[in-house]
mmCIF file of C-alpha atoms in Angstrom:
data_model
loop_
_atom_site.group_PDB
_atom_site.id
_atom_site.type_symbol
_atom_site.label_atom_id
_atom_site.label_comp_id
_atom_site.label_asym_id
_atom_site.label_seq_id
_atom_site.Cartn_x
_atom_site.Cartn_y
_atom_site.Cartn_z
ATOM 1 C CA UNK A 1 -60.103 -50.516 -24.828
ATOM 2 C CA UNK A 2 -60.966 -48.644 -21.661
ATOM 3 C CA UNK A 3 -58.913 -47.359 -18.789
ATOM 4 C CA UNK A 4 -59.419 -45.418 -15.755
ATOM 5 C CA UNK A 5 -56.780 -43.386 -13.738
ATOM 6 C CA UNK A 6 -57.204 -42.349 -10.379
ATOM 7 C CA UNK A 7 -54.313 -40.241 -8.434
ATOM 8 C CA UNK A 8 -53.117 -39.148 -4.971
ATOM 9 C CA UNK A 9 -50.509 -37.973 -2.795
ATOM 10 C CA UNK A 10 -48.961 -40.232 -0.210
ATOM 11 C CA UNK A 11 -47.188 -38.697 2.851
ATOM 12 C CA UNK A 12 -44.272 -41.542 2.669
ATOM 13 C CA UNK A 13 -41.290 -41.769 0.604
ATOM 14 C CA UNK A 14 -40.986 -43.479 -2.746
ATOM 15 C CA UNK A 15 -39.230 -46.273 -1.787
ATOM 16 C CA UNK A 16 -41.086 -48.049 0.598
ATOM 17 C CA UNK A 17 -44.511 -47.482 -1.593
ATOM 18 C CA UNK A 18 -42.872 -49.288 -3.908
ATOM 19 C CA UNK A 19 -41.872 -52.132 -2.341
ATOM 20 C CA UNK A 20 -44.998 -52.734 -0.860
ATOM 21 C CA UNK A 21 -46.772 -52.620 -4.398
ATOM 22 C CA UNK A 22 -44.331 -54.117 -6.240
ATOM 23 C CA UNK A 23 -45.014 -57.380 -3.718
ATOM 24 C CA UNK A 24 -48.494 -59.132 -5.249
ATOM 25 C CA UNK A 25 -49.011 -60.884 -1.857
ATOM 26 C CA UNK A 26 -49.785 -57.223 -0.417
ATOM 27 C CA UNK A 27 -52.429 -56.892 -2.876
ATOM 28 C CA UNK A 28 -55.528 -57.854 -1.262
ATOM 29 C CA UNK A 29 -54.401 -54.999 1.174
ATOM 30 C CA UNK A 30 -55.603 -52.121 -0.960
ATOM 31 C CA UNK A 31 -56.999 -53.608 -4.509
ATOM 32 C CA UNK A 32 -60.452 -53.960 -3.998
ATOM 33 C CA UNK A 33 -60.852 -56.814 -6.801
ATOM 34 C CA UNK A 34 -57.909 -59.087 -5.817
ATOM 35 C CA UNK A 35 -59.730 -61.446 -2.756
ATOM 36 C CA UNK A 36 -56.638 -63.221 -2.290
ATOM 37 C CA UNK A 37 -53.378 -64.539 -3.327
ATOM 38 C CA UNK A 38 -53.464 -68.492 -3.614
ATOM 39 C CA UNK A 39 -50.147 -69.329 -4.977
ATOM 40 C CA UNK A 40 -46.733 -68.398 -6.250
ATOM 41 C CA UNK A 41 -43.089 -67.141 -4.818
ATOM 42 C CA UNK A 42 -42.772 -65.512 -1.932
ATOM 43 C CA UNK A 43 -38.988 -63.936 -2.420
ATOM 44 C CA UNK A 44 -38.263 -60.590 -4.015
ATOM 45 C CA UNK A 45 -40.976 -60.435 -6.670
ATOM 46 C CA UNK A 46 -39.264 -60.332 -10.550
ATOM 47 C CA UNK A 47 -40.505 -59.305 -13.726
ATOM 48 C CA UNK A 48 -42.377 -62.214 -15.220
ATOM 49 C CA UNK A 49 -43.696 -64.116 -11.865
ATOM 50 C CA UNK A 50 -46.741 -65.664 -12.089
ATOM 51 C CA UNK A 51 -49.053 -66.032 -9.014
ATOM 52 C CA UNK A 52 -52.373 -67.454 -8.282
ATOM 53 C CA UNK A 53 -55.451 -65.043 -6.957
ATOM 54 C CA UNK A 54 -58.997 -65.268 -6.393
ATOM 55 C CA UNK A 55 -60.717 -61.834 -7.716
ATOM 56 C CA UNK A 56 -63.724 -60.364 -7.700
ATOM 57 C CA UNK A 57 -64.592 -58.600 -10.975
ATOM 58 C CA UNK A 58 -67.531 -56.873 -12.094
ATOM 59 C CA UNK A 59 -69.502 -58.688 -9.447
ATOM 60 C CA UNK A 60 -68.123 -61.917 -10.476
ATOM 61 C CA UNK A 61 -65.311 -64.449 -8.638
ATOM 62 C CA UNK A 62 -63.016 -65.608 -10.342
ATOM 63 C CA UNK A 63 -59.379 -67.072 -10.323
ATOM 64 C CA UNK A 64 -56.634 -64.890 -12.528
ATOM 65 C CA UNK A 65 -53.060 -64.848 -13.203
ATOM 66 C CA UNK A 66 -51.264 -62.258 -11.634
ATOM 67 C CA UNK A 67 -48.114 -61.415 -14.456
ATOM 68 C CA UNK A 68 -45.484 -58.909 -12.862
ATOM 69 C CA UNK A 69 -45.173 -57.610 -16.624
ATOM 70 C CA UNK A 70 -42.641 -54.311 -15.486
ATOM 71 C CA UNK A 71 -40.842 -53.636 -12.458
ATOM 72 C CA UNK A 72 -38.650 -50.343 -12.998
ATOM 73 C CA UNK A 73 -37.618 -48.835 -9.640
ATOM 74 C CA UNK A 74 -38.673 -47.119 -8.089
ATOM 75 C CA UNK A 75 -41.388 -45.298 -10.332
ATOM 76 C CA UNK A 76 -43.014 -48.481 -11.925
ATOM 77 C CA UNK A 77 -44.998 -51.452 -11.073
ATOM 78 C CA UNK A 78 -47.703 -53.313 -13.779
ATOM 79 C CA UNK A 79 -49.179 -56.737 -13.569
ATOM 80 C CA UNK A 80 -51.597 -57.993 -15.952
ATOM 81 C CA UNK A 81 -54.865 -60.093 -14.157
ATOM 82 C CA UNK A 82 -54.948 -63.310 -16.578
ATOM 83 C CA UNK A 83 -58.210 -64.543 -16.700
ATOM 84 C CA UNK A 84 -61.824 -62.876 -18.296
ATOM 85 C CA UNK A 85 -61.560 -60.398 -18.617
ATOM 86 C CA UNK A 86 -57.767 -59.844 -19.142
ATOM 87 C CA UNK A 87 -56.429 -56.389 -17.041
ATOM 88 C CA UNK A 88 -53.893 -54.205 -16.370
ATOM 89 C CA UNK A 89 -53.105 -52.401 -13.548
ATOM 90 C CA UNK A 90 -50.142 -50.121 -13.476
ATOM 91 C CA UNK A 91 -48.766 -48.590 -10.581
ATOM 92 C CA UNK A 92 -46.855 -45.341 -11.532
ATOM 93 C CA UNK A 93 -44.562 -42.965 -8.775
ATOM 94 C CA UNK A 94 -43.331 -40.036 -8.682
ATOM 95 C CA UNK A 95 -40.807 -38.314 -6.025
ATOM 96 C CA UNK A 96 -42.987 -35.155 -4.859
ATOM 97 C CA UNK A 97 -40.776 -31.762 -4.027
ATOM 98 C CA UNK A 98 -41.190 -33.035 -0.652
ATOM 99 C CA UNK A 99 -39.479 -35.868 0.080
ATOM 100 C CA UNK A 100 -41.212 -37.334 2.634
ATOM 101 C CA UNK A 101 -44.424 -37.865 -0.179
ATOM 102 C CA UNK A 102 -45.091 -39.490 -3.014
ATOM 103 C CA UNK A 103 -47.278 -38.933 -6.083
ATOM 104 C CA UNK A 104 -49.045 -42.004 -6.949
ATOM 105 C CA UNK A 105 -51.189 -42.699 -10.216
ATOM 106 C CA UNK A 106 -53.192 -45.962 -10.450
ATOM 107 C CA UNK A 107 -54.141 -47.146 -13.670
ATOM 108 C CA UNK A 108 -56.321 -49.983 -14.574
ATOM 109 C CA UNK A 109 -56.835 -50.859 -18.529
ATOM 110 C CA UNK A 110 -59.759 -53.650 -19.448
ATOM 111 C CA UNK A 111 -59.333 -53.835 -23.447
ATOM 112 C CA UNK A 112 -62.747 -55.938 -23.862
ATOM 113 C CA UNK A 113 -64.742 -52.766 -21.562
ATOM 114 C CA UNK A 114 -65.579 -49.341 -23.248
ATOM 115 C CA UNK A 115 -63.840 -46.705 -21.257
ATOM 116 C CA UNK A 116 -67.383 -45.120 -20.447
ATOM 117 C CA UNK A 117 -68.184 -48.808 -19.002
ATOM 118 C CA UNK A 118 -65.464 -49.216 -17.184
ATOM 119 C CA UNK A 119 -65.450 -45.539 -15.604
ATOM 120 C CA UNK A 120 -69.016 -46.009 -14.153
ATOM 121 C CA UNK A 121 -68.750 -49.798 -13.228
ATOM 122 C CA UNK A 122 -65.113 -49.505 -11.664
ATOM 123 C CA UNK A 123 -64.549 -45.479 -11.255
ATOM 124 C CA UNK A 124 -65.179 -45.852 -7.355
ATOM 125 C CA UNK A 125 -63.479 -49.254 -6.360
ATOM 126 C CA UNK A 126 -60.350 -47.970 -8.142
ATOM 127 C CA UNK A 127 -60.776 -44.387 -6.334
ATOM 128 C CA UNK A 128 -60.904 -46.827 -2.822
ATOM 129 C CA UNK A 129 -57.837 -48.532 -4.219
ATOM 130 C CA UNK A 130 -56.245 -45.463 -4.028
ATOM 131 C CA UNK A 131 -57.074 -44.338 -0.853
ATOM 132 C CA UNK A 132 -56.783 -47.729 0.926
ATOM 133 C CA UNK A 133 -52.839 -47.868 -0.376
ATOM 134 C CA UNK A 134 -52.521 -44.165 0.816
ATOM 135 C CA UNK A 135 -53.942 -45.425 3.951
ATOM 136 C CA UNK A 136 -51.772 -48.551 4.701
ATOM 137 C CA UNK A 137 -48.362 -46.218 3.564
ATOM 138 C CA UNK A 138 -49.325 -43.565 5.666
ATOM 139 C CA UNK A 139 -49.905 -45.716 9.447
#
């Protein structure tokens, strides 16, 4: 199974970074391999939601299941991308000293891609993913 982690710190408090990733529609927004979100509810998103996306993975489109699989405020956020290849991406905070930022870890976890694979097919778009959520929290 391979997984990649890529981290930051975001000048904006915990609870708004959550609520912004917790909320699949915002997606597109800052993860560089979900297109768009097609389908699904638009209230306050729930552990076990399903919505509809068009993604772009390893240079291929495709159409997933987006699976809110854990939703523990405000420190944890994980869907799972149905579709081929299956991932997870896990959103973990953490309140900094300062309250005013926010440590962020981004996690993404392909079990049918060798770690090594994953790092040098996927290492930069999930480093962008990082910094384009920083970016949007931080305006």
């Amino acid at each position: 199974m391979g997984d990649l982690t890529k981290q930051t710190t975001i000048n904006a408090p915990i609870a708004g970074i959550f609520k912004f990733a917790a909320d699949p529609h915002n997606a597109p927004g800052y993860v560089s391999s979900i297109k768009r979100i097609i389908s699904g509810p638009t209230d306050n998103p729930s552990v076990g939601q399903t919505w509809q996306a068009e993604a772009n993975f390893l240079g291929r489109d495709v159409q997933v299941t987006v699976r809110l699989t854990d939703l523990v405020e405000p420190q944890l956020v994980r869907f799972v991308l149905e579709g081929e290849p299956q991932s997870i991406m896990t959103l973990r905070l953490a309140q900094d000293d300062n309250p005013s930022q926010t440590r962020v870890s981004l996690t993404l976890e392909v079990p049918s891609v060798p770690t090594i694979l994953l790092n040098g097919l996927m290492g930069g778009l999930l480093a962008g993913d990082v910094e384009r959520l920083k970016g949007r929290m931080e305006t």
